[in-house]
Amino acid sequence: MLRSIGLTAAVTVSAIAIAVPLGWLTVRTDLPGRRTWTVAAALPLVIPSYIGAYAFLSAVGPEGLLAGMLSPLGIERLPSITGFPGAWLTLTLFTYPFVLLPVRATLRRSDPLLEEAALAMGRGEREVFRSIVLPQLVPAIGAGSLLVALYVLSDFGAVSIMRFDSFTTSIYTLYQASFDRTSAAALAALLVGLMGVLLWLEARTRRSEALYRSAPGAARRPRTVALGRWRAAALGFCGAVAFLALLLPVTVLVYWSTRSFAGEVDWSEVASAAANSLLASGLAALVAALCAIPVAVLVVRFRGSFSTSVERLSYTGHALPGIVVALALVFFGTRVAIGLYQTLAMLIFAFVVLFLPLAVGVTRASLLQVSPRVEEAARSLGRSPFEVLRTITGPLIASGVLAGGALVFLTAIKELPATLILAPIGFETLATEIWGATNVGFFERGAIPSLVLLAVSAGPLYLLSARE
Amino acid sequence: MSSIELREVGKSFGELRAVDGLSLEAPAGAIVALLGPSGCGKTTTLRLIAGFERPDTGTISVGGRLLAGPDGFVAPERRRVGVVFQDYALFPHLDVAGNVAYALGRDPDPNRVRDVLELVGLDPVGGRAVHELSGGQQQRVALARALAPTPELILLDEPFSNLDAGLRERLREEVVAIIRAAGVTALFVTHDQAEALSIAETVAVMRAGRIEQVGTPEEIYSRPASPWVAGFLGDIEVVPGEAASGRVVCELGSMPAEQGVEGPVDVMIRPESVAVGLSGPQNAADAEVVGRRFYGHDQLIHLRLPSGHVVRSRRLGFPSWHEGDRVRAWIDGPTDVLPRA
């Protein structure tokens, strides 16, 4: 438990250390190629942590790429990156966008007048950043770093690949090792408690966020700071982050996959894993998108204590780590719904429980843009409520529902622990293939599924980004 | 036969009594304005008639059909009541013709769509997207859509408030003409006195969930039922007077009193009924000009009467009066006499 908390703290701090300078550089300075850096800096978010971990391990781990390159030079042993350093590095590199995005948003909408006032009082740029800009960023950093902390606590893939014993891997080992699953359940309950504390903290920072918002009508563009002689250093920093978080993993994957072409690729296995991934995530996306519509309608159109609790209930899933939900469903499946245990239906149910909030959030946002007056107009023109939903509300929120489904698909296809625990026997997905390959040290075997997974994610990702 | 009939309608939202025992009746084919300050419950009344809200008490009938009461509630889609919303509420995913056709059910008659678009003065093809239209054109689409299924009654919620001043004036005339041509009963909600007085045949003045007064625009304006109605409809001066043996005497002159009115009264005079001159009729009062506002085509002159009471007089822009001028002031126009409360 202490190890998990230590890792969480370390990753959170280093994610902030990367994200805040990066956010400031891409929003508020004359950094060359700001737009490109912006996109590149956010992209690591879509790489599942276990693919990142796998790429690092296969690059610089024992028997990895680097070791292979160095052995002719007589260097036999590399410092090991498994354990804490590896978990720390990979989780930092693939979670810092959680902090970067809110920091950027705050920097973009903050009122330049405040900074200009400070400059006019004779403060230097550095002093202005410390005394004016940074305090405004506190809520954004707080919200973002709590997301990072939640992610790290519930992460299973990266830590298990890096052989770092954390909460989630202990739960998994306990679950695998014994028939008595109560100890796994006890540990899971502890994890949920810890996440509850974090969520409570997050809710508190959200409440204070309003204090820091600039006055409405402050529509001026934020100030740009000239970097001058720091330009090269800034470029080097951005480049290093992009190299480690984006370029390196992708290159390594491509390298291993070309290597595996030389050997034997079991294409049928890859194809069946891809098909299973598509099937499970696609069905989950479909079910979640459809379930999101009534929840969103209830929440937006009928405000009341009942609808608020339905909304809350659908959000609890989001706060629960995949492994906890999976474990709960194992208990449910082995005790209550015995026919459902280890069926595809159970897996999809778990996905929907975990990711429904994502779909509800997007659907709710698009429904909020539909004026209730428009629905009332349709009612007064002789259409029943259901007819109105079909002909007016439905078409108007369709793109939101679609985006919600795409988001669920993206998230479900990456989900590892729930898939490992709940998938029917013999039901291999891309995620389990990658995990299995790295677990036994066959780096070649994991590369192609990883690339396929990234490629399959590109479609929904494009769909999502095209909306903005 | 009356087309709209509200009896003792009440509606509360939590503690707030939005509509508080409201009764209103209007004949078929009438154009009725529901006039009141914001928050007086006029939009709630409209939503109750349309069926978007359920009344707590009372009954609502349209065209002799009971739509809401203690024993039943007709859903909005079965009411045959058209609604034009303040923000028009056009369907953004349908074009102009699509919006109108939607009102005609599953199998719309394209001829009817064309006819209605023509009636409101829009291109009968109707192929444009609604967001490409100007505010005035969107207003017309909303009106066409509401009129297409030939409703019993059409409700308009602040229909002109989103338009700029010049367009508003013109569109008012046109909308009234379209409603007359369609022969439909219309109830529109507004907080704009000039709008209510200029287009409605019947004006119902609403305050705090109740109807204060119903009448023709002329009656409401010149014979307001209470000082509040008088003040809400425009500037008003209240001058104390005394009624005795059939005549009312006040500082600005005298006038015949209604039967049975005796003792202290309030004489309510609109500023345009206060005349100013260097000389005046015999019973005119001496007055001193203590202030003046010039508005172009008219001016507002503040006059201090011998009692110290200050009244305003609205006159044409010329001749111009100046502070300190000694003048005569008298009543020249309708007044309303109410017993002093």
mmCIF file of N, CA and C in Angstrom, chain B residues 33-112:
data_model
loop_
_atom_site.group_PDB
_atom_site.id
_atom_site.type_symbol
_atom_site.label_atom_id
_atom_site.label_comp_id
_atom_site.label_asym_id
_atom_site.label_seq_id
_atom_site.Cartn_x
_atom_site.Cartn_y
_atom_site.Cartn_z
ATOM 1 N N ALA B 33 -53.977 40.761 -25.885
ATOM 2 C CA ALA B 33 -52.633 40.927 -25.344
ATOM 3 C C ALA B 33 -52.672 40.681 -23.849
ATOM 4 N N LEU B 34 -51.735 39.871 -23.355
ATOM 5 C CA LEU B 34 -51.568 39.689 -21.925
ATOM 6 C C LEU B 34 -50.361 40.534 -21.542
ATOM 7 N N LEU B 35 -50.649 41.655 -20.871
ATOM 8 C CA LEU B 35 -49.617 42.661 -20.635
ATOM 9 C C LEU B 35 -49.277 42.714 -19.157
ATOM 10 N N GLY B 36 -47.996 42.700 -18.849
ATOM 11 C CA GLY B 36 -47.605 42.814 -17.445
ATOM 12 C C GLY B 36 -46.105 42.938 -17.323
ATOM 13 N N PRO B 37 -45.620 43.355 -16.164
ATOM 14 C CA PRO B 37 -44.173 43.463 -15.960
ATOM 15 C C PRO B 37 -43.551 42.074 -15.903
ATOM 16 N N SER B 38 -42.232 41.986 -16.027
ATOM 17 C CA SER B 38 -41.626 40.654 -16.012
ATOM 18 C C SER B 38 -41.818 40.034 -14.635
ATOM 19 N N GLY B 39 -42.049 38.729 -14.644
ATOM 20 C CA GLY B 39 -42.254 38.011 -13.401
ATOM 21 C C GLY B 39 -43.681 38.065 -12.886
ATOM 22 N N CYS B 40 -44.628 38.570 -13.707
ATOM 23 C CA CYS B 40 -45.996 38.664 -13.202
ATOM 24 C C CYS B 40 -46.776 37.383 -13.465
ATOM 25 N N GLY B 41 -46.180 36.413 -14.169
ATOM 26 C CA GLY B 41 -46.852 35.139 -14.402
ATOM 27 C C GLY B 41 -47.483 35.028 -15.772
ATOM 28 N N LYS B 42 -47.185 35.978 -16.664
ATOM 29 C CA LYS B 42 -47.857 35.928 -17.966
ATOM 30 C C LYS B 42 -47.343 34.790 -18.833
ATOM 31 N N THR B 43 -46.026 34.522 -18.790
ATOM 32 C CA THR B 43 -45.522 33.405 -19.583
ATOM 33 C C THR B 43 -46.003 32.075 -19.017
ATOM 34 N N THR B 44 -46.107 31.992 -17.680
ATOM 35 C CA THR B 44 -46.648 30.767 -17.074
ATOM 36 C C THR B 44 -48.081 30.545 -17.539
ATOM 37 N N THR B 45 -48.872 31.630 -17.594
ATOM 38 C CA THR B 45 -50.244 31.513 -18.073
ATOM 39 C C THR B 45 -50.274 30.938 -19.480
ATOM 40 N N LEU B 46 -49.393 31.459 -20.326
ATOM 41 C CA LEU B 46 -49.326 30.973 -21.703
ATOM 42 C C LEU B 46 -48.944 29.491 -21.742
ATOM 43 N N ARG B 47 -47.980 29.101 -20.896
ATOM 44 C CA ARG B 47 -47.543 27.702 -20.874
ATOM 45 C C ARG B 47 -48.644 26.792 -20.330
ATOM 46 N N LEU B 48 -49.481 27.330 -19.437
ATOM 47 C CA LEU B 48 -50.609 26.545 -18.933
ATOM 48 C C LEU B 48 -51.615 26.302 -20.044
ATOM 49 N N ILE B 49 -51.869 27.334 -20.867
ATOM 50 C CA ILE B 49 -52.829 27.181 -21.957
ATOM 51 C C ILE B 49 -52.280 26.205 -23.005
ATOM 52 N N ALA B 50 -50.959 26.281 -23.249
ATOM 53 C CA ALA B 50 -50.363 25.400 -24.248
ATOM 54 C C ALA B 50 -50.282 23.960 -23.745
ATOM 55 N N GLY B 51 -50.336 23.782 -22.424
ATOM 56 C CA GLY B 51 -50.276 22.427 -21.876
ATOM 57 C C GLY B 51 -48.887 22.000 -21.466
ATOM 58 N N PHE B 52 -47.928 22.943 -21.418
ATOM 59 C CA PHE B 52 -46.579 22.580 -20.979
ATOM 60 C C PHE B 52 -46.501 22.521 -19.457
ATOM 61 N N GLU B 53 -47.480 23.145 -18.799
ATOM 62 C CA GLU B 53 -47.559 23.066 -17.337
ATOM 63 C C GLU B 53 -48.980 22.638 -16.984
ATOM 64 N N ARG B 54 -49.114 21.977 -15.841
ATOM 65 C CA ARG B 54 -50.420 21.571 -15.353
ATOM 66 C C ARG B 54 -50.891 22.558 -14.305
ATOM 67 N N PRO B 55 -52.120 23.091 -14.413
ATOM 68 C CA PRO B 55 -52.594 24.012 -13.372
ATOM 69 C C PRO B 55 -52.860 23.246 -12.067
ATOM 70 N N ASP B 56 -52.608 23.918 -10.932
ATOM 71 C CA ASP B 56 -52.925 23.311 -9.640
ATOM 72 C C ASP B 56 -54.419 23.383 -9.375
ATOM 73 N N THR B 57 -54.999 24.512 -9.800
ATOM 74 C CA THR B 57 -56.438 24.698 -9.571
ATOM 75 C C THR B 57 -57.032 25.340 -10.821
ATOM 76 N N GLY B 58 -58.394 25.316 -10.914
ATOM 77 C CA GLY B 58 -59.084 26.009 -11.993
ATOM 78 C C GLY B 58 -59.198 25.188 -13.260
ATOM 79 N N THR B 59 -59.863 25.781 -14.257
ATOM 80 C CA THR B 59 -60.074 25.077 -15.520
ATOM 81 C C THR B 59 -59.637 25.945 -16.688
ATOM 82 N N ILE B 60 -59.214 25.283 -17.767
ATOM 83 C CA ILE B 60 -58.818 25.963 -18.990
ATOM 84 C C ILE B 60 -59.598 25.329 -20.132
ATOM 85 N N SER B 61 -60.331 26.166 -20.885
ATOM 86 C CA SER B 61 -61.021 25.654 -22.070
ATOM 87 C C SER B 61 -60.618 26.482 -23.273
ATOM 88 N N VAL B 62 -60.546 25.826 -24.417
ATOM 89 C CA VAL B 62 -60.290 26.527 -25.671
ATOM 90 C C VAL B 62 -61.313 26.021 -26.680
ATOM 91 N N GLY B 63 -62.024 26.934 -27.307
ATOM 92 C CA GLY B 63 -63.030 26.566 -28.300
ATOM 93 C C GLY B 63 -64.101 25.671 -27.718
ATOM 94 N N GLY B 64 -64.441 25.879 -26.451
ATOM 95 C CA GLY B 64 -65.488 25.103 -25.823
ATOM 96 C C GLY B 64 -65.035 23.733 -25.350
ATOM 97 N N ARG B 65 -63.758 23.386 -25.561
ATOM 98 C CA ARG B 65 -63.262 22.078 -25.159
ATOM 99 C C ARG B 65 -62.463 22.247 -23.864
ATOM 100 N N LEU B 66 -62.784 21.450 -22.861
ATOM 101 C CA LEU B 66 -62.065 21.528 -21.594
ATOM 102 C C LEU B 66 -60.686 20.886 -21.759
ATOM 103 N N LEU B 67 -59.636 21.692 -21.547
ATOM 104 C CA LEU B 67 -58.285 21.161 -21.754
ATOM 105 C C LEU B 67 -57.597 20.781 -20.446
ATOM 106 N N ALA B 68 -57.920 21.507 -19.385
ATOM 107 C CA ALA B 68 -57.296 21.184 -18.108
ATOM 108 C C ALA B 68 -58.241 21.562 -17.001
ATOM 109 N N GLY B 69 -58.337 20.705 -16.027
ATOM 110 C CA GLY B 69 -59.200 20.955 -14.893
ATOM 111 C C GLY B 69 -58.972 19.857 -13.884
ATOM 112 N N PRO B 70 -59.767 19.869 -12.813
ATOM 113 C CA PRO B 70 -59.562 18.842 -11.788
ATOM 114 C C PRO B 70 -59.782 17.433 -12.326
ATOM 115 N N ASP B 71 -60.591 17.290 -13.389
ATOM 116 C CA ASP B 71 -60.939 15.939 -13.834
ATOM 117 C C ASP B 71 -60.122 15.462 -15.018
ATOM 118 N N GLY B 72 -59.257 16.288 -15.558
ATOM 119 C CA GLY B 72 -58.544 15.781 -16.726
ATOM 120 C C GLY B 72 -57.527 16.765 -17.236
ATOM 121 N N PHE B 73 -56.664 16.235 -18.080
ATOM 122 C CA PHE B 73 -55.599 17.059 -18.638
ATOM 123 C C PHE B 73 -55.334 16.579 -20.054
ATOM 124 N N VAL B 74 -55.466 17.484 -21.016
ATOM 125 C CA VAL B 74 -55.212 17.125 -22.406
ATOM 126 C C VAL B 74 -53.742 17.427 -22.709
ATOM 127 N N ALA B 75 -53.017 16.439 -23.257
ATOM 128 C CA ALA B 75 -51.596 16.621 -23.562
ATOM 129 C C ALA B 75 -51.434 17.721 -24.610
ATOM 130 N N PRO B 76 -50.294 18.424 -24.590
ATOM 131 C CA PRO B 76 -50.116 19.556 -25.526
ATOM 132 C C PRO B 76 -50.329 19.148 -26.979
ATOM 133 N N GLU B 77 -49.900 17.912 -27.331
ATOM 134 C CA GLU B 77 -50.014 17.529 -28.741
ATOM 135 C C GLU B 77 -51.449 17.315 -29.187
ATOM 136 N N ARG B 78 -52.412 17.247 -28.242
ATOM 137 C CA ARG B 78 -53.807 17.040 -28.630
ATOM 138 C C ARG B 78 -54.631 18.313 -28.466
ATOM 139 N N ARG B 79 -53.970 19.470 -28.245
ATOM 140 C CA ARG B 79 -54.740 20.656 -27.890
ATOM 141 C C ARG B 79 -55.144 21.503 -29.083
ATOM 142 N N ARG B 80 -54.456 21.316 -30.185
ATOM 143 C CA ARG B 80 -54.667 22.203 -31.349
ATOM 144 C C ARG B 80 -54.455 23.662 -30.956
ATOM 145 N N VAL B 81 -53.372 23.893 -30.241
ATOM 146 C CA VAL B 81 -52.979 25.240 -29.843
ATOM 147 C C VAL B 81 -51.575 25.470 -30.392
ATOM 148 N N GLY B 82 -51.413 26.462 -31.253
ATOM 149 C CA GLY B 82 -50.102 26.746 -31.821
ATOM 150 C C GLY B 82 -49.323 27.687 -30.913
ATOM 151 N N VAL B 83 -47.997 27.532 -30.920
ATOM 152 C CA VAL B 83 -47.171 28.392 -30.062
ATOM 153 C C VAL B 83 -46.037 29.000 -30.876
ATOM 154 N N VAL B 84 -45.841 30.305 -30.724
ATOM 155 C CA VAL B 84 -44.659 30.965 -31.294
ATOM 156 C C VAL B 84 -43.814 31.413 -30.115
ATOM 157 N N PHE B 85 -42.600 30.833 -30.003
ATOM 158 C CA PHE B 85 -41.777 31.112 -28.832
ATOM 159 C C PHE B 85 -40.966 32.388 -29.028
ATOM 160 N N GLN B 86 -40.534 32.923 -27.892
ATOM 161 C CA GLN B 86 -39.735 34.137 -27.903
ATOM 162 C C GLN B 86 -38.476 33.969 -28.759
ATOM 163 N N ASP B 87 -37.793 32.806 -28.588
ATOM 164 C CA ASP B 87 -36.585 32.563 -29.394
ATOM 165 C C ASP B 87 -36.916 31.729 -30.629
ATOM 166 N N TYR B 88 -38.191 31.663 -30.979
ATOM 167 C CA TYR B 88 -38.725 30.985 -32.178
ATOM 168 C C TYR B 88 -38.661 29.475 -32.087
ATOM 169 N N ALA B 89 -37.609 28.888 -31.455
ATOM 170 C CA ALA B 89 -37.508 27.430 -31.290
ATOM 171 C C ALA B 89 -37.704 26.698 -32.606
ATOM 172 N N LEU B 90 -37.061 27.171 -33.661
ATOM 173 C CA LEU B 90 -37.126 26.451 -34.937
ATOM 174 C C LEU B 90 -36.291 25.179 -34.838
ATOM 175 N N PHE B 91 -36.631 24.177 -35.634
ATOM 176 C CA PHE B 91 -35.865 22.932 -35.613
ATOM 177 C C PHE B 91 -34.598 23.140 -36.437
ATOM 178 N N PRO B 92 -33.436 23.148 -35.786
ATOM 179 C CA PRO B 92 -32.219 23.539 -36.507
ATOM 180 C C PRO B 92 -31.793 22.541 -37.584
ATOM 181 N N HIS B 93 -32.259 21.276 -37.469
ATOM 182 C CA HIS B 93 -31.814 20.283 -38.440
ATOM 183 C C HIS B 93 -32.749 20.175 -39.636
ATOM 184 N N LEU B 94 -33.791 21.008 -39.678
ATOM 185 C CA LEU B 94 -34.712 20.977 -40.815
ATOM 186 C C LEU B 94 -34.669 22.323 -41.526
ATOM 187 N N ASP B 95 -34.920 22.331 -42.841
ATOM 188 C CA ASP B 95 -34.941 23.605 -43.558
ATOM 189 C C ASP B 95 -36.300 24.287 -43.333
ATOM 190 N N VAL B 96 -36.497 25.430 -43.994
ATOM 191 C CA VAL B 96 -37.709 26.211 -43.761
ATOM 192 C C VAL B 96 -38.954 25.383 -44.051
ATOM 193 N N ALA B 97 -38.983 24.751 -45.228
ATOM 194 C CA ALA B 97 -40.150 23.951 -45.589
ATOM 195 C C ALA B 97 -40.294 22.766 -44.634
ATOM 196 N N GLY B 98 -39.153 22.200 -44.220
ATOM 197 C CA GLY B 98 -39.187 21.064 -43.301
ATOM 198 C C GLY B 98 -39.814 21.443 -41.973
ATOM 199 N N ASN B 99 -39.505 22.636 -41.487
ATOM 200 C CA ASN B 99 -40.095 23.102 -40.236
ATOM 201 C C ASN B 99 -41.610 23.197 -40.349
ATOM 202 N N VAL B 100 -42.073 23.737 -41.485
ATOM 203 C CA VAL B 100 -43.518 23.900 -41.654
ATOM 204 C C VAL B 100 -44.167 22.540 -41.882
ATOM 205 N N ALA B 101 -43.512 21.692 -42.696
ATOM 206 C CA ALA B 101 -44.082 20.381 -43.000
ATOM 207 C C ALA B 101 -44.186 19.532 -41.733
ATOM 208 N N TYR B 102 -43.245 19.725 -40.804
ATOM 209 C CA TYR B 102 -43.269 18.948 -39.565
ATOM 210 C C TYR B 102 -44.595 19.137 -38.835
ATOM 211 N N ALA B 103 -45.156 20.354 -38.977
ATOM 212 C CA ALA B 103 -46.400 20.660 -38.285
ATOM 213 C C ALA B 103 -47.592 19.946 -38.899
ATOM 214 N N LEU B 104 -47.394 19.396 -40.098
ATOM 215 C CA LEU B 104 -48.532 18.811 -40.818
ATOM 216 C C LEU B 104 -48.592 17.296 -40.669
ATOM 217 N N GLY B 105 -47.785 16.747 -39.766
ATOM 218 C CA GLY B 105 -47.887 15.314 -39.502
ATOM 219 C C GLY B 105 -47.018 14.478 -40.412
ATOM 220 N N ARG B 106 -47.291 13.175 -40.396
ATOM 221 C CA ARG B 106 -46.423 12.240 -41.086
ATOM 222 C C ARG B 106 -46.471 12.362 -42.603
ATOM 223 N N ASP B 107 -47.599 12.813 -43.117
ATOM 224 C CA ASP B 107 -47.739 12.838 -44.573
ATOM 225 C C ASP B 107 -48.132 14.246 -45.012
ATOM 226 N N PRO B 108 -47.178 15.196 -44.952
ATOM 227 C CA PRO B 108 -47.546 16.594 -45.182
ATOM 228 C C PRO B 108 -47.899 16.865 -46.645
ATOM 229 N N ASP B 109 -48.873 17.748 -46.833
ATOM 230 C CA ASP B 109 -49.292 18.141 -48.173
ATOM 231 C C ASP B 109 -48.409 19.308 -48.630
ATOM 232 N N PRO B 110 -47.595 19.100 -49.677
ATOM 233 C CA PRO B 110 -46.675 20.161 -50.096
ATOM 234 C C PRO B 110 -47.400 21.443 -50.498
ATOM 235 N N ASN B 111 -48.640 21.328 -50.981
ATOM 236 C CA ASN B 111 -49.372 22.529 -51.353
ATOM 237 C C ASN B 111 -49.667 23.389 -50.139
ATOM 238 N N ARG B 112 -50.012 22.712 -49.037
ATOM 239 C CA ARG B 112 -50.314 23.434 -47.810
ATOM 240 C C ARG B 112 -49.054 24.162 -47.316
#
